[in-house]
Amino acid sequence: MLFRSNPRNAGAGSLRQKDPAVTATRELSFWAYQLGDVNGTPQFSSHHDTLDYLRTLGFPVNPEVRIVDSLDAVEEFCTHWQNHRNDLPYIIDGVVVKVDDLAQRERLGFTAKAPRWAIAVKFPPEERTTLLRDIKVSIGRTGRATPFAELEPVVVAGSTVSMATLHNREQVQLKDVRPGDTVVVRKAGDVIPEVVGPVLTKRPKNSKPWKFPSTCPCDLQSALVQAEGEADTRCVEPDCPHQRDQRIIHFTSRGGMDIEGFGEKTVYKLSDAGVIEDPGDIYSLQTEVLIAQGFGELQTENLLRAIDASRDRPLEKLLVALGIKHLGPAASESLSRRFGSLDAIATADVDELAAVDGVGQVIAESAQQWFADKRHRRIIDKLRKGGVRFDNVVVVDAPQTLAGKTIVVTGTLSGFGREAAQRAIKDRGGKSASSVSAKTFAVVVGNEPGAAKVNKAVELGIPQLDEAG
């Protein structure tokens, strides 16, 4: 199989290509595993019948599908493929067990997140041993220092691993891993590399416990501090270049201003050259500057076009991009709708901010402190001069029929996706919640709803509405 070392990323990246001709060159393949909506086809009584039908239509169906008649046989099948997972020409991380009888499936139904008639039996993460060369720390945009392991490259679950997370100071102490150790490595969820622990029988005799550094790895060598009551250790120097780069990376990311082509490599290249020092500098970039830094003409043109497009991002996206501590997408949206502009938010007092639904005291104080910082005000001035809109708030004309009311949606709606349903509730002044409580005004029950939510609504006497209602 092409790209066997990382098929998940290769497949997803191939399908996201803008040019379908590029996707066509990737030699992707798939297994058809279930019929979706059925119209005008023969009537089926079992899942296996539907797979046979898919085969007759020319769809590829996995030849390893088996029908078994006991739990012992299910366990035997799962154990077999756990032991032989690497014999297949593609990567697997488990086995899916399904009820074959379609009528039984109908009676079993669904929970809010998954069918009751199917379960994924995940295999234990594949583990390998390798040499731990060194332990270092990386610095995030908030100054958080995260230890990570530099490893002798080793193939784990189909891909080569040379670095792995160690989470925080306490985890390193708890696992007592040391440079020079032979360590056990696995992928958490078959995705994120992590160090499980040392192989003590192979530990060098002169080994000493690793100590968390007291200074930042940046050129400023600023102090690393662990505040009382916090698990994280942080660099508290605002001029730290590692924090600077991570703040810019966050600003340009998809969750922030979504500037296509402005990834980590571009940030490092421009910040190391002194071309950009903060997110505000992005909007003063010129063609000749980028060309001088080694960017090609087409790359420069595309990057400047993406920067220009980001000037009109909604205010809520701008707020998230600024990286204000504790301020996430939901609170950013609430602040945007309540105040209408970045300037109004920046000049509001703590009580005004905290009074906004979904904000509260902690976020309000964090936001006010951020806007009071001279460094941050300079960034805002640069963004203003660069033509970034501070007042792009989507105006909703919908009647505020749900003002102050909390609505829970469960199951699938024919006229709305999940996000569209949440937006429709918010557009009418309501709050879209994920769980039912005594404060819930109504529960909208779609197709295959979550039993727990429906039962809770019945228990609390909360009205249930269908989609039309």
Tab-separated table of C-alpha atoms in Angstrom:
chain	number	residue	atom	x	y	z
A	1	MET	CA	0.000	0.000	0.000
A	2	LEU	CA	1.289	3.470	-0.860
A	3	PHE	CA	2.351	5.589	2.148
A	4	ARG	CA	2.066	2.592	4.494
A	5	SER	CA	4.100	4.350	7.185
A	6	ASN	CA	1.344	6.885	7.845
A	7	PRO	CA	-1.810	5.886	5.924
A	8	ARG	CA	-4.248	7.950	7.977
A	9	ASN	CA	-2.481	11.239	7.280
A	10	ALA	CA	-1.693	10.262	3.690
A	11	GLY	CA	-5.332	9.406	2.967
A	12	ALA	CA	-6.765	12.499	4.637
A	13	GLY	CA	-4.230	14.786	2.986
A	14	SER	CA	-4.860	13.242	-0.423
A	15	LEU	CA	-8.619	13.722	-0.194
A	16	ARG	CA	-8.218	17.356	0.862
A	17	GLN	CA	-6.303	18.286	-2.281
A	18	LYS	CA	-7.966	21.153	-4.150
A	19	ASP	CA	-7.056	19.600	-7.503
A	20	PRO	CA	-8.790	16.200	-7.930
A	21	ALA	CA	-6.145	15.269	-10.510
A	22	VAL	CA	-3.581	15.272	-7.683
A	23	THR	CA	-5.809	13.023	-5.573
A	24	ALA	CA	-6.124	10.653	-8.546
A	25	THR	CA	-2.361	10.090	-8.544
A	26	ARG	CA	-2.300	8.910	-4.909
A	27	GLU	CA	-3.528	5.352	-5.615
A	28	LEU	CA	-5.952	5.351	-2.695
A	29	SER	CA	-8.152	2.333	-2.011
A	30	PHE	CA	-10.936	1.559	0.447
A	31	TRP	CA	-13.175	-1.201	1.796
A	32	ALA	CA	-16.944	-0.770	1.482
A	33	TYR	CA	-18.273	-1.765	4.894
A	34	GLN	CA	-21.940	-0.752	5.035
A	35	LEU	CA	-24.900	0.421	3.013
A	36	GLY	CA	-26.186	3.882	3.828
A	37	ASP	CA	-29.579	5.062	2.600
A	38	VAL	CA	-31.335	2.254	0.715
A	39	ASN	CA	-33.850	2.993	-2.062
A	40	GLY	CA	-35.046	0.640	-4.801
A	41	THR	CA	-32.759	-2.251	-3.798
A	42	PRO	CA	-33.612	-5.784	-2.693
A	43	GLN	CA	-34.750	-6.180	0.908
A	44	PHE	CA	-32.040	-7.405	3.270
A	45	SER	CA	-32.326	-9.239	6.578
A	46	SER	CA	-28.654	-9.281	7.564
A	47	HIS	CA	-25.557	-7.134	7.360
A	48	HIS	CA	-23.735	-9.924	5.552
A	49	ASP	CA	-26.393	-9.846	2.800
A	50	THR	CA	-25.703	-6.138	2.273
A	51	LEU	CA	-21.966	-6.831	1.917
A	52	ASP	CA	-22.656	-9.550	-0.656
A	53	TYR	CA	-24.841	-7.083	-2.553
A	54	LEU	CA	-22.067	-4.469	-2.494
A	55	ARG	CA	-19.716	-7.064	-3.978
A	56	THR	CA	-22.110	-7.682	-6.883
A	57	LEU	CA	-22.079	-3.930	-7.586
A	58	GLY	CA	-18.297	-4.008	-7.881
A	59	PHE	CA	-17.389	-2.439	-4.543
A	60	PRO	CA	-14.370	-3.888	-2.733
A	61	VAL	CA	-15.409	-5.698	0.461
A	62	ASN	CA	-12.828	-6.901	2.965
A	63	PRO	CA	-12.256	-10.648	2.498
A	64	GLU	CA	-11.513	-11.093	6.220
A	65	VAL	CA	-15.144	-10.430	7.301
A	66	ARG	CA	-16.472	-13.406	9.258
A	67	ILE	CA	-19.821	-14.467	10.753
A	68	VAL	CA	-19.428	-16.127	14.156
A	69	ASP	CA	-22.045	-17.516	16.527
A	70	SER	CA	-20.602	-17.080	20.023
A	71	LEU	CA	-18.679	-14.639	22.205
A	72	ASP	CA	-15.836	-17.162	22.419
A	73	ALA	CA	-15.571	-17.084	18.634
A	74	VAL	CA	-15.569	-13.272	18.689
A	75	GLU	CA	-12.735	-13.287	21.221
A	76	GLU	CA	-10.805	-15.842	19.171
A	77	PHE	CA	-11.191	-13.736	16.006
A	78	CYS	CA	-10.005	-10.567	17.774
A	79	THR	CA	-7.038	-12.351	19.352
A	80	HIS	CA	-6.029	-13.771	15.979
A	81	TRP	CA	-5.859	-10.352	14.338
A	82	GLN	CA	-4.147	-8.785	17.324
A	83	ASN	CA	-1.362	-11.320	16.817
A	84	HIS	CA	-1.367	-11.053	13.012
A	85	ARG	CA	-2.123	-7.341	12.486
A	86	ASN	CA	1.223	-6.788	10.780
A	87	ASP	CA	0.591	-9.605	8.272
A	88	LEU	CA	-1.924	-7.415	6.421
A	89	PRO	CA	-0.841	-5.050	3.610
A	90	TYR	CA	-2.529	-2.150	5.457
A	91	ILE	CA	-2.549	-0.776	9.006
A	92	ILE	CA	-5.282	-1.736	11.501
A	93	ASP	CA	-5.701	-0.782	15.156
A	94	GLY	CA	-8.551	-3.118	16.073
A	95	VAL	CA	-11.579	-5.139	14.997
A	96	VAL	CA	-15.203	-3.980	14.670
A	97	VAL	CA	-17.801	-6.425	15.997
A	98	LYS	CA	-21.370	-5.976	14.719
A	99	VAL	CA	-24.754	-7.633	15.192
A	100	ASP	CA	-25.533	-9.256	11.833
A	101	ASP	CA	-29.350	-9.341	12.088
A	102	LEU	CA	-30.764	-6.019	10.860
A	103	ALA	CA	-34.025	-6.398	12.770
A	104	GLN	CA	-32.088	-6.847	16.008
A	105	ARG	CA	-30.099	-3.730	15.163
A	106	GLU	CA	-33.311	-1.775	14.803
A	107	ARG	CA	-34.442	-2.859	18.263
A	108	LEU	CA	-31.052	-2.098	19.846
A	109	GLY	CA	-30.932	1.433	18.415
A	110	PHE	CA	-28.317	4.104	19.123
A	111	THR	CA	-26.885	6.135	21.955
A	112	ALA	CA	-26.127	9.822	21.367
A	113	LYS	CA	-22.710	8.953	19.917
A	114	ALA	CA	-22.722	5.383	18.649
A	115	PRO	CA	-24.880	2.376	17.698
A	116	ARG	CA	-25.611	-0.185	20.394
A	117	TRP	CA	-25.220	-2.990	17.849
A	118	ALA	CA	-21.531	-2.403	17.082
A	119	ILE	CA	-18.350	-1.995	19.090
A	120	ALA	CA	-14.734	-1.305	18.167
A	121	VAL	CA	-12.331	-3.684	19.908
A	122	LYS	CA	-9.096	-1.685	20.023
A	123	PHE	CA	-5.793	-3.522	20.164
A	124	PRO	CA	-3.275	-2.586	22.867
A	125	PRO	CA	-0.788	-0.011	21.526
A	126	GLU	CA	2.183	-1.593	19.810
A	127	GLU	CA	5.269	-1.166	22.000
A	128	ARG	CA	8.931	-1.002	21.033
A	129	THR	CA	12.169	-0.339	22.901
A	130	THR	CA	14.782	2.221	21.888
A	131	LEU	CA	17.483	4.465	23.315
A	132	LEU	CA	16.489	7.708	25.036
A	133	ARG	CA	19.175	10.060	23.754
A	134	ASP	CA	18.149	13.171	25.679
A	135	ILE	CA	15.302	14.973	27.449
A	136	LYS	CA	14.607	18.557	26.417
A	137	VAL	CA	11.813	21.082	26.895
A	138	SER	CA	9.764	22.987	24.347
A	139	ILE	CA	8.173	26.364	25.097
A	140	GLY	CA	4.597	27.122	24.025
A	141	ARG	CA	2.912	30.460	23.308
A	142	THR	CA	1.901	30.908	26.962
A	143	GLY	CA	5.420	30.042	28.148
A	144	ARG	CA	4.501	26.515	29.205
A	145	ALA	CA	7.598	24.293	29.273
A	146	THR	CA	6.832	20.759	28.073
A	147	PRO	CA	9.496	18.046	28.379
A	148	PHE	CA	9.971	15.708	25.432
A	149	ALA	CA	12.205	12.756	24.651
A	150	GLU	CA	14.739	12.632	21.823
A	151	LEU	CA	14.886	8.980	20.784
A	152	GLU	CA	16.981	6.716	18.621
A	153	PRO	CA	14.541	6.418	15.665
A	154	VAL	CA	12.311	3.353	15.945
A	155	VAL	CA	9.333	2.108	13.907
A	156	VAL	CA	6.171	2.024	16.038
A	157	ALA	CA	2.714	1.201	14.645
A	158	GLY	CA	3.891	1.729	11.093
A	159	SER	CA	5.777	5.031	11.369
A	160	THR	CA	9.239	6.099	12.482
A	161	VAL	CA	9.326	7.795	15.888
A	162	SER	CA	12.269	9.966	16.953
A	163	MET	CA	10.533	12.200	19.529
A	164	ALA	CA	7.861	11.565	22.148
A	165	THR	CA	6.026	13.634	24.725
A	166	LEU	CA	6.776	13.398	28.449
A	167	HIS	CA	3.861	15.701	29.386
A	168	ASN	CA	5.223	17.608	32.418
A	169	ARG	CA	7.757	17.685	35.260
A	170	GLU	CA	5.741	15.307	37.474
A	171	GLN	CA	5.414	12.690	34.720
A	172	VAL	CA	9.185	12.596	34.153
A	173	GLN	CA	9.744	12.161	37.893
A	174	LEU	CA	7.019	9.520	38.162
A	175	LYS	CA	8.368	7.450	35.258
A	176	ASP	CA	11.993	8.161	36.266
A	177	VAL	CA	13.237	8.071	32.689
A	178	ARG	CA	16.794	9.287	32.161
A	179	PRO	CA	19.032	10.102	29.183
A	180	GLY	CA	20.867	6.923	28.225
A	181	ASP	CA	17.989	4.663	29.282
A	182	THR	CA	16.502	2.004	27.057
A	183	VAL	CA	12.813	2.931	27.124
A	184	VAL	CA	9.499	1.427	26.036
A	185	VAL	CA	7.738	3.568	23.416
A	186	ARG	CA	4.179	3.342	22.094
A	187	LYS	CA	1.601	5.501	20.368
A	188	ALA	CA	-1.288	6.621	22.575
A	189	GLY	CA	-4.399	5.755	20.580
A	190	ASP	CA	-2.013	4.606	17.830
A	191	VAL	CA	-1.368	8.291	17.085
A	192	ILE	CA	0.700	10.257	19.637
A	193	PRO	CA	4.150	8.826	20.521
A	194	GLU	CA	4.777	8.521	24.256
A	195	VAL	CA	7.418	7.022	26.522
A	196	VAL	CA	5.907	4.346	28.774
A	197	GLY	CA	8.924	3.904	31.037
A	198	PRO	CA	12.508	2.658	31.329
A	199	VAL	CA	13.842	-0.884	30.992
A	200	LEU	CA	15.631	-0.903	34.350
A	201	THR	CA	17.685	-4.003	33.598
A	202	LYS	CA	19.422	-2.077	30.809
A	203	ARG	CA	20.003	1.179	32.733
A	204	PRO	CA	23.680	2.353	32.696
A	205	LYS	CA	25.423	2.068	36.082
A	206	ASN	CA	26.385	5.764	36.162
A	207	SER	CA	22.825	6.929	35.421
A	208	LYS	CA	21.479	9.940	37.346
A	209	PRO	CA	17.880	11.254	37.595
A	210	TRP	CA	17.035	13.953	35.087
A	211	LYS	CA	16.444	17.391	36.574
A	212	PHE	CA	13.981	19.847	35.105
A	213	PRO	CA	15.971	22.850	33.780
A	214	SER	CA	15.767	26.118	35.689
A	215	THR	CA	16.240	28.299	32.595
A	216	CYS	CA	14.490	28.588	29.235
A	217	PRO	CA	16.292	26.960	26.268
A	218	CYS	CA	16.090	30.245	24.325
A	219	ASP	CA	19.033	32.637	23.950
A	220	LEU	CA	17.668	34.859	26.749
A	221	GLN	CA	18.098	32.033	29.283
A	222	SER	CA	15.193	33.403	31.320
A	223	ALA	CA	13.973	31.619	34.449
A	224	LEU	CA	11.476	28.764	34.341
A	225	VAL	CA	8.943	29.092	37.153
A	226	GLN	CA	6.364	26.707	38.587
A	227	ALA	CA	3.645	28.777	40.225
A	228	GLU	CA	2.128	27.546	43.473
A	229	GLY	CA	-0.796	25.238	42.848
A	230	GLU	CA	0.029	24.725	39.143
A	231	ALA	CA	1.350	21.567	37.489
A	232	ASP	CA	2.921	23.499	34.611
A	233	THR	CA	6.337	25.144	34.597
A	234	ARG	CA	6.530	28.327	32.533
A	235	CYS	CA	8.975	30.769	31.029
A	236	VAL	CA	7.782	34.179	32.264
A	237	GLU	CA	9.926	36.291	29.912
A	238	PRO	CA	7.580	37.954	27.384
A	239	ASP	CA	10.468	38.503	24.928
A	240	CYS	CA	11.205	34.757	24.756
A	241	PRO	CA	11.603	33.965	21.022
A	242	HIS	CA	10.001	30.527	21.449
A	243	GLN	CA	6.833	32.110	22.843
A	244	ARG	CA	6.949	34.725	20.093
A	245	ASP	CA	7.044	32.105	17.351
A	246	GLN	CA	4.289	29.992	18.908
A	247	ARG	CA	2.041	33.054	19.303
A	248	ILE	CA	2.427	33.865	15.615
A	249	ILE	CA	1.843	30.228	14.637
A	250	HIS	CA	-1.355	30.226	16.715
A	251	PHE	CA	-2.476	33.516	15.145
A	252	THR	CA	-2.113	32.199	11.581
A	253	SER	CA	-3.555	28.728	12.301
A	254	ARG	CA	-6.887	27.432	11.071
A	255	GLY	CA	-8.465	28.048	14.475
A	256	GLY	CA	-7.220	31.650	14.376
A	257	MET	CA	-7.005	33.877	11.294
A	258	ASP	CA	-6.594	30.859	9.007
A	259	ILE	CA	-3.857	32.279	6.752
A	260	GLU	CA	-3.214	29.525	4.224
A	261	GLY	CA	0.472	28.874	3.569
A	262	PHE	CA	1.612	30.679	6.721
A	263	GLY	CA	2.710	27.570	8.590
A	264	GLU	CA	5.464	26.871	11.095
A	265	LYS	CA	8.321	26.888	8.579
A	266	THR	CA	7.248	30.299	7.230
A	267	VAL	CA	6.974	31.710	10.758
A	268	TYR	CA	10.411	30.436	11.788
A	269	LYS	CA	11.999	31.708	8.589
A	270	LEU	CA	10.588	35.233	8.897
A	271	SER	CA	11.006	35.575	12.665
A	272	ASP	CA	14.606	34.310	12.633
A	273	ALA	CA	15.370	36.923	9.960
A	274	GLY	CA	13.786	39.643	12.117
A	275	VAL	CA	11.097	40.363	9.511
A	276	ILE	CA	8.216	39.682	11.913
A	277	GLU	CA	8.229	40.029	15.695
A	278	ASP	CA	4.527	39.640	16.426
A	279	PRO	CA	1.259	38.898	14.565
A	280	GLY	CA	0.762	42.582	13.696
A	281	ASP	CA	3.842	42.534	11.443
A	282	ILE	CA	2.191	40.029	9.109
A	283	TYR	CA	-0.012	42.732	7.611
A	284	SER	CA	2.888	44.959	6.603
A	285	LEU	CA	4.704	42.277	4.594
A	286	GLN	CA	5.604	43.326	1.052
A	287	THR	CA	6.520	41.401	-2.082
A	288	GLU	CA	10.145	42.538	-2.139
A	289	VAL	CA	10.651	41.540	1.510
A	290	LEU	CA	9.387	37.999	0.942
A	291	ILE	CA	11.394	37.617	-2.281
A	292	ALA	CA	14.507	38.761	-0.415
A	293	GLN	CA	13.909	35.990	2.149
A	294	GLY	CA	13.954	33.309	-0.561
A	295	PHE	CA	10.240	32.957	-1.283
A	296	GLY	CA	9.383	32.267	-4.926
A	297	GLU	CA	7.185	34.641	-6.919
A	298	LEU	CA	4.161	32.316	-6.950
A	299	GLN	CA	4.560	31.471	-3.250
A	300	THR	CA	4.819	35.176	-2.428
A	301	GLU	CA	1.731	35.978	-4.476
A	302	ASN	CA	-0.304	33.221	-2.820
A	303	LEU	CA	0.866	34.176	0.668
A	304	LEU	CA	0.003	37.862	0.244
A	305	ARG	CA	-3.387	36.914	-1.191
A	306	ALA	CA	-4.072	34.703	1.849
A	307	ILE	CA	-2.988	37.493	4.206
A	308	ASP	CA	-5.304	39.919	2.440
A	309	ALA	CA	-8.234	37.498	2.715
A	310	SER	CA	-7.667	37.173	6.461
A	311	ARG	CA	-8.225	40.916	7.017
A	312	ASP	CA	-11.986	40.301	6.887
A	313	ARG	CA	-12.187	37.381	9.309
A	314	PRO	CA	-15.046	37.590	11.845
A	315	LEU	CA	-14.269	39.323	15.130
A	316	GLU	CA	-14.661	36.065	17.057
A	317	LYS	CA	-11.841	34.516	14.975
A	318	LEU	CA	-9.615	37.533	15.638
A	319	LEU	CA	-10.221	37.229	19.379
A	320	VAL	CA	-9.234	33.554	19.347
A	321	ALA	CA	-6.161	34.337	17.223
A	322	LEU	CA	-4.896	36.880	19.768
A	323	GLY	CA	-4.338	34.001	22.193
A	324	ILE	CA	-5.851	35.569	25.312
A	325	LYS	CA	-5.533	33.099	28.191
A	326	HIS	CA	-8.762	31.188	28.965
A	327	LEU	CA	-10.619	32.852	26.048
A	328	GLY	CA	-11.871	30.159	23.661
A	329	PRO	CA	-14.181	30.144	20.618
A	330	ALA	CA	-17.499	30.081	22.509
A	331	ALA	CA	-16.677	33.020	24.806
A	332	SER	CA	-15.149	34.912	21.847
A	333	GLU	CA	-18.387	34.537	19.931
A	334	SER	CA	-20.414	35.774	22.911
A	335	LEU	CA	-18.166	38.820	23.385
A	336	SER	CA	-18.312	39.612	19.667
A	337	ARG	CA	-22.101	39.594	19.619
A	338	ARG	CA	-22.421	41.587	22.834
A	339	PHE	CA	-19.893	44.378	22.121
A	340	GLY	CA	-19.678	44.437	18.329
A	341	SER	CA	-16.043	45.521	18.005
A	342	LEU	CA	-12.580	44.797	19.346
A	343	ASP	CA	-12.248	48.352	20.640
A	344	ALA	CA	-15.443	48.032	22.673
A	345	ILE	CA	-14.234	44.768	24.203
A	346	ALA	CA	-10.806	46.261	24.944
A	347	THR	CA	-12.282	49.230	26.827
A	348	ALA	CA	-14.988	47.321	28.744
A	349	ASP	CA	-14.456	46.831	32.467
A	350	VAL	CA	-14.287	43.436	34.148
A	351	ASP	CA	-17.894	43.493	35.364
A	352	GLU	CA	-19.209	44.255	31.879
A	353	LEU	CA	-17.173	41.428	30.373
A	354	ALA	CA	-18.042	38.935	33.118
A	355	ALA	CA	-21.752	39.613	32.698
A	356	VAL	CA	-21.699	38.177	29.164
A	357	ASP	CA	-23.127	34.662	28.967
A	358	GLY	CA	-20.329	32.083	28.889
A	359	VAL	CA	-17.571	34.500	29.957
A	360	GLY	CA	-17.459	34.894	33.735
A	361	GLN	CA	-14.945	36.433	36.110
A	362	VAL	CA	-11.807	34.437	35.212
A	363	ILE	CA	-12.035	35.075	31.466
A	364	ALA	CA	-13.038	38.699	32.046
A	365	GLU	CA	-10.003	39.413	34.234
A	366	SER	CA	-7.684	37.621	31.813
A	367	ALA	CA	-9.042	39.632	28.857
A	368	GLN	CA	-8.726	42.963	30.657
A	369	GLN	CA	-5.137	42.177	31.684
A	370	TRP	CA	-4.285	41.255	28.113
A	371	PHE	CA	-5.654	44.489	26.650
A	372	ALA	CA	-3.936	46.556	29.380
A	373	ASP	CA	-0.481	45.288	28.336
A	374	LYS	CA	1.470	47.857	26.279
A	375	ARG	CA	2.938	45.130	24.086
A	376	HIS	CA	-0.498	43.890	23.164
A	377	ARG	CA	-1.778	47.393	22.461
A	378	ARG	CA	1.097	47.823	19.997
A	379	ILE	CA	-0.003	44.626	18.231
A	380	ILE	CA	-3.544	45.975	17.996
A	381	ASP	CA	-2.241	49.231	16.514
A	382	LYS	CA	-0.322	47.268	13.875
A	383	LEU	CA	-3.392	45.203	13.042
A	384	ARG	CA	-5.451	48.380	12.706
A	385	LYS	CA	-2.878	49.983	10.386
A	386	GLY	CA	-2.681	46.737	8.433
A	387	GLY	CA	-6.372	46.924	7.579
A	388	VAL	CA	-7.650	44.123	9.811
A	389	ARG	CA	-11.355	44.575	10.534
A	390	PHE	CA	-12.238	44.949	14.200
A	391	ASP	CA	-16.019	45.017	13.759
A	392	ASN	CA	-16.872	42.129	11.455
A	393	VAL	CA	-19.730	40.616	13.430
A	394	VAL	CA	-22.400	38.616	11.663
A	395	VAL	CA	-25.688	40.477	12.097
A	396	VAL	CA	-28.604	38.153	12.764
A	397	ASP	CA	-32.097	39.291	11.796
A	398	ALA	CA	-33.836	36.236	13.231
A	399	PRO	CA	-36.465	36.947	15.903
A	400	GLN	CA	-35.100	36.399	19.422
A	401	THR	CA	-37.707	33.801	20.296
A	402	LEU	CA	-35.262	31.752	22.368
A	403	ALA	CA	-33.687	34.602	24.309
A	404	GLY	CA	-32.417	33.338	27.648
A	405	LYS	CA	-33.518	29.758	26.967
A	406	THR	CA	-31.325	26.652	26.910
A	407	ILE	CA	-32.048	24.093	24.184
A	408	VAL	CA	-30.617	20.570	23.875
A	409	VAL	CA	-30.639	18.783	20.504
A	410	THR	CA	-30.302	14.997	20.426
A	411	GLY	CA	-30.311	12.688	17.430
A	412	THR	CA	-30.059	13.544	13.739
A	413	LEU	CA	-32.121	16.328	12.175
A	414	SER	CA	-32.986	16.217	8.475
A	415	GLY	CA	-32.805	19.981	7.952
A	416	PHE	CA	-29.748	20.775	10.093
A	417	GLY	CA	-26.282	19.445	10.735
A	418	ARG	CA	-25.139	19.611	14.365
A	419	GLU	CA	-23.300	22.933	13.946
A	420	ALA	CA	-26.135	24.428	11.899
A	421	ALA	CA	-28.642	23.506	14.621
A	422	GLN	CA	-26.473	25.102	17.301
A	423	ARG	CA	-26.116	28.227	15.166
A	424	ALA	CA	-29.886	28.411	14.589
A	425	ILE	CA	-30.480	28.293	18.356
A	426	LYS	CA	-27.858	30.959	19.079
A	427	ASP	CA	-29.129	33.178	16.251
A	428	ARG	CA	-32.475	33.288	18.044
A	429	GLY	CA	-30.939	34.256	21.363
A	430	GLY	CA	-30.810	30.793	22.891
A	431	LYS	CA	-28.033	28.685	24.335
A	432	SER	CA	-27.232	25.297	22.789
A	433	ALA	CA	-26.258	22.868	25.547
A	434	SER	CA	-24.847	19.343	25.307
A	435	SER	CA	-26.600	17.904	28.362
A	436	VAL	CA	-30.064	18.056	29.902
A	437	SER	CA	-30.498	19.770	33.273
A	438	ALA	CA	-33.216	21.480	35.283
A	439	LYS	CA	-32.373	24.718	33.428
A	440	THR	CA	-33.140	23.181	30.009
A	441	PHE	CA	-36.118	24.842	28.304
A	442	ALA	CA	-36.754	22.094	25.740
A	443	VAL	CA	-35.168	19.042	24.127
A	444	VAL	CA	-35.353	18.713	20.353
A	445	VAL	CA	-35.518	15.001	19.541
A	446	GLY	CA	-34.287	13.941	16.116
A	447	ASN	CA	-33.760	10.538	14.517
A	448	GLU	CA	-32.006	7.969	16.742
A	449	PRO	CA	-31.730	10.229	19.821
A	450	GLY	CA	-29.586	9.608	22.868
A	451	ALA	CA	-31.586	7.569	25.370
A	452	ALA	CA	-29.922	9.211	28.367
A	453	LYS	CA	-30.969	12.698	27.257
A	454	VAL	CA	-34.530	11.639	26.476
A	455	ASN	CA	-34.869	9.811	29.810
A	456	LYS	CA	-33.471	12.808	31.690
A	457	ALA	CA	-35.981	15.093	29.964
A	458	VAL	CA	-38.839	12.770	30.983
A	459	GLU	CA	-37.524	12.595	34.544
A	460	LEU	CA	-37.347	16.413	34.844
A	461	GLY	CA	-40.587	17.040	32.957
A	462	ILE	CA	-38.850	19.047	30.223
A	463	PRO	CA	-40.843	19.452	26.961
A	464	GLN	CA	-39.698	17.377	23.976
A	465	LEU	CA	-40.100	18.711	20.466
A	466	ASP	CA	-39.691	17.066	17.097
A	467	GLU	CA	-37.774	18.914	14.376
A	468	ALA	CA	-40.856	20.654	12.997
A	469	GLY	CA	-41.874	21.725	16.502
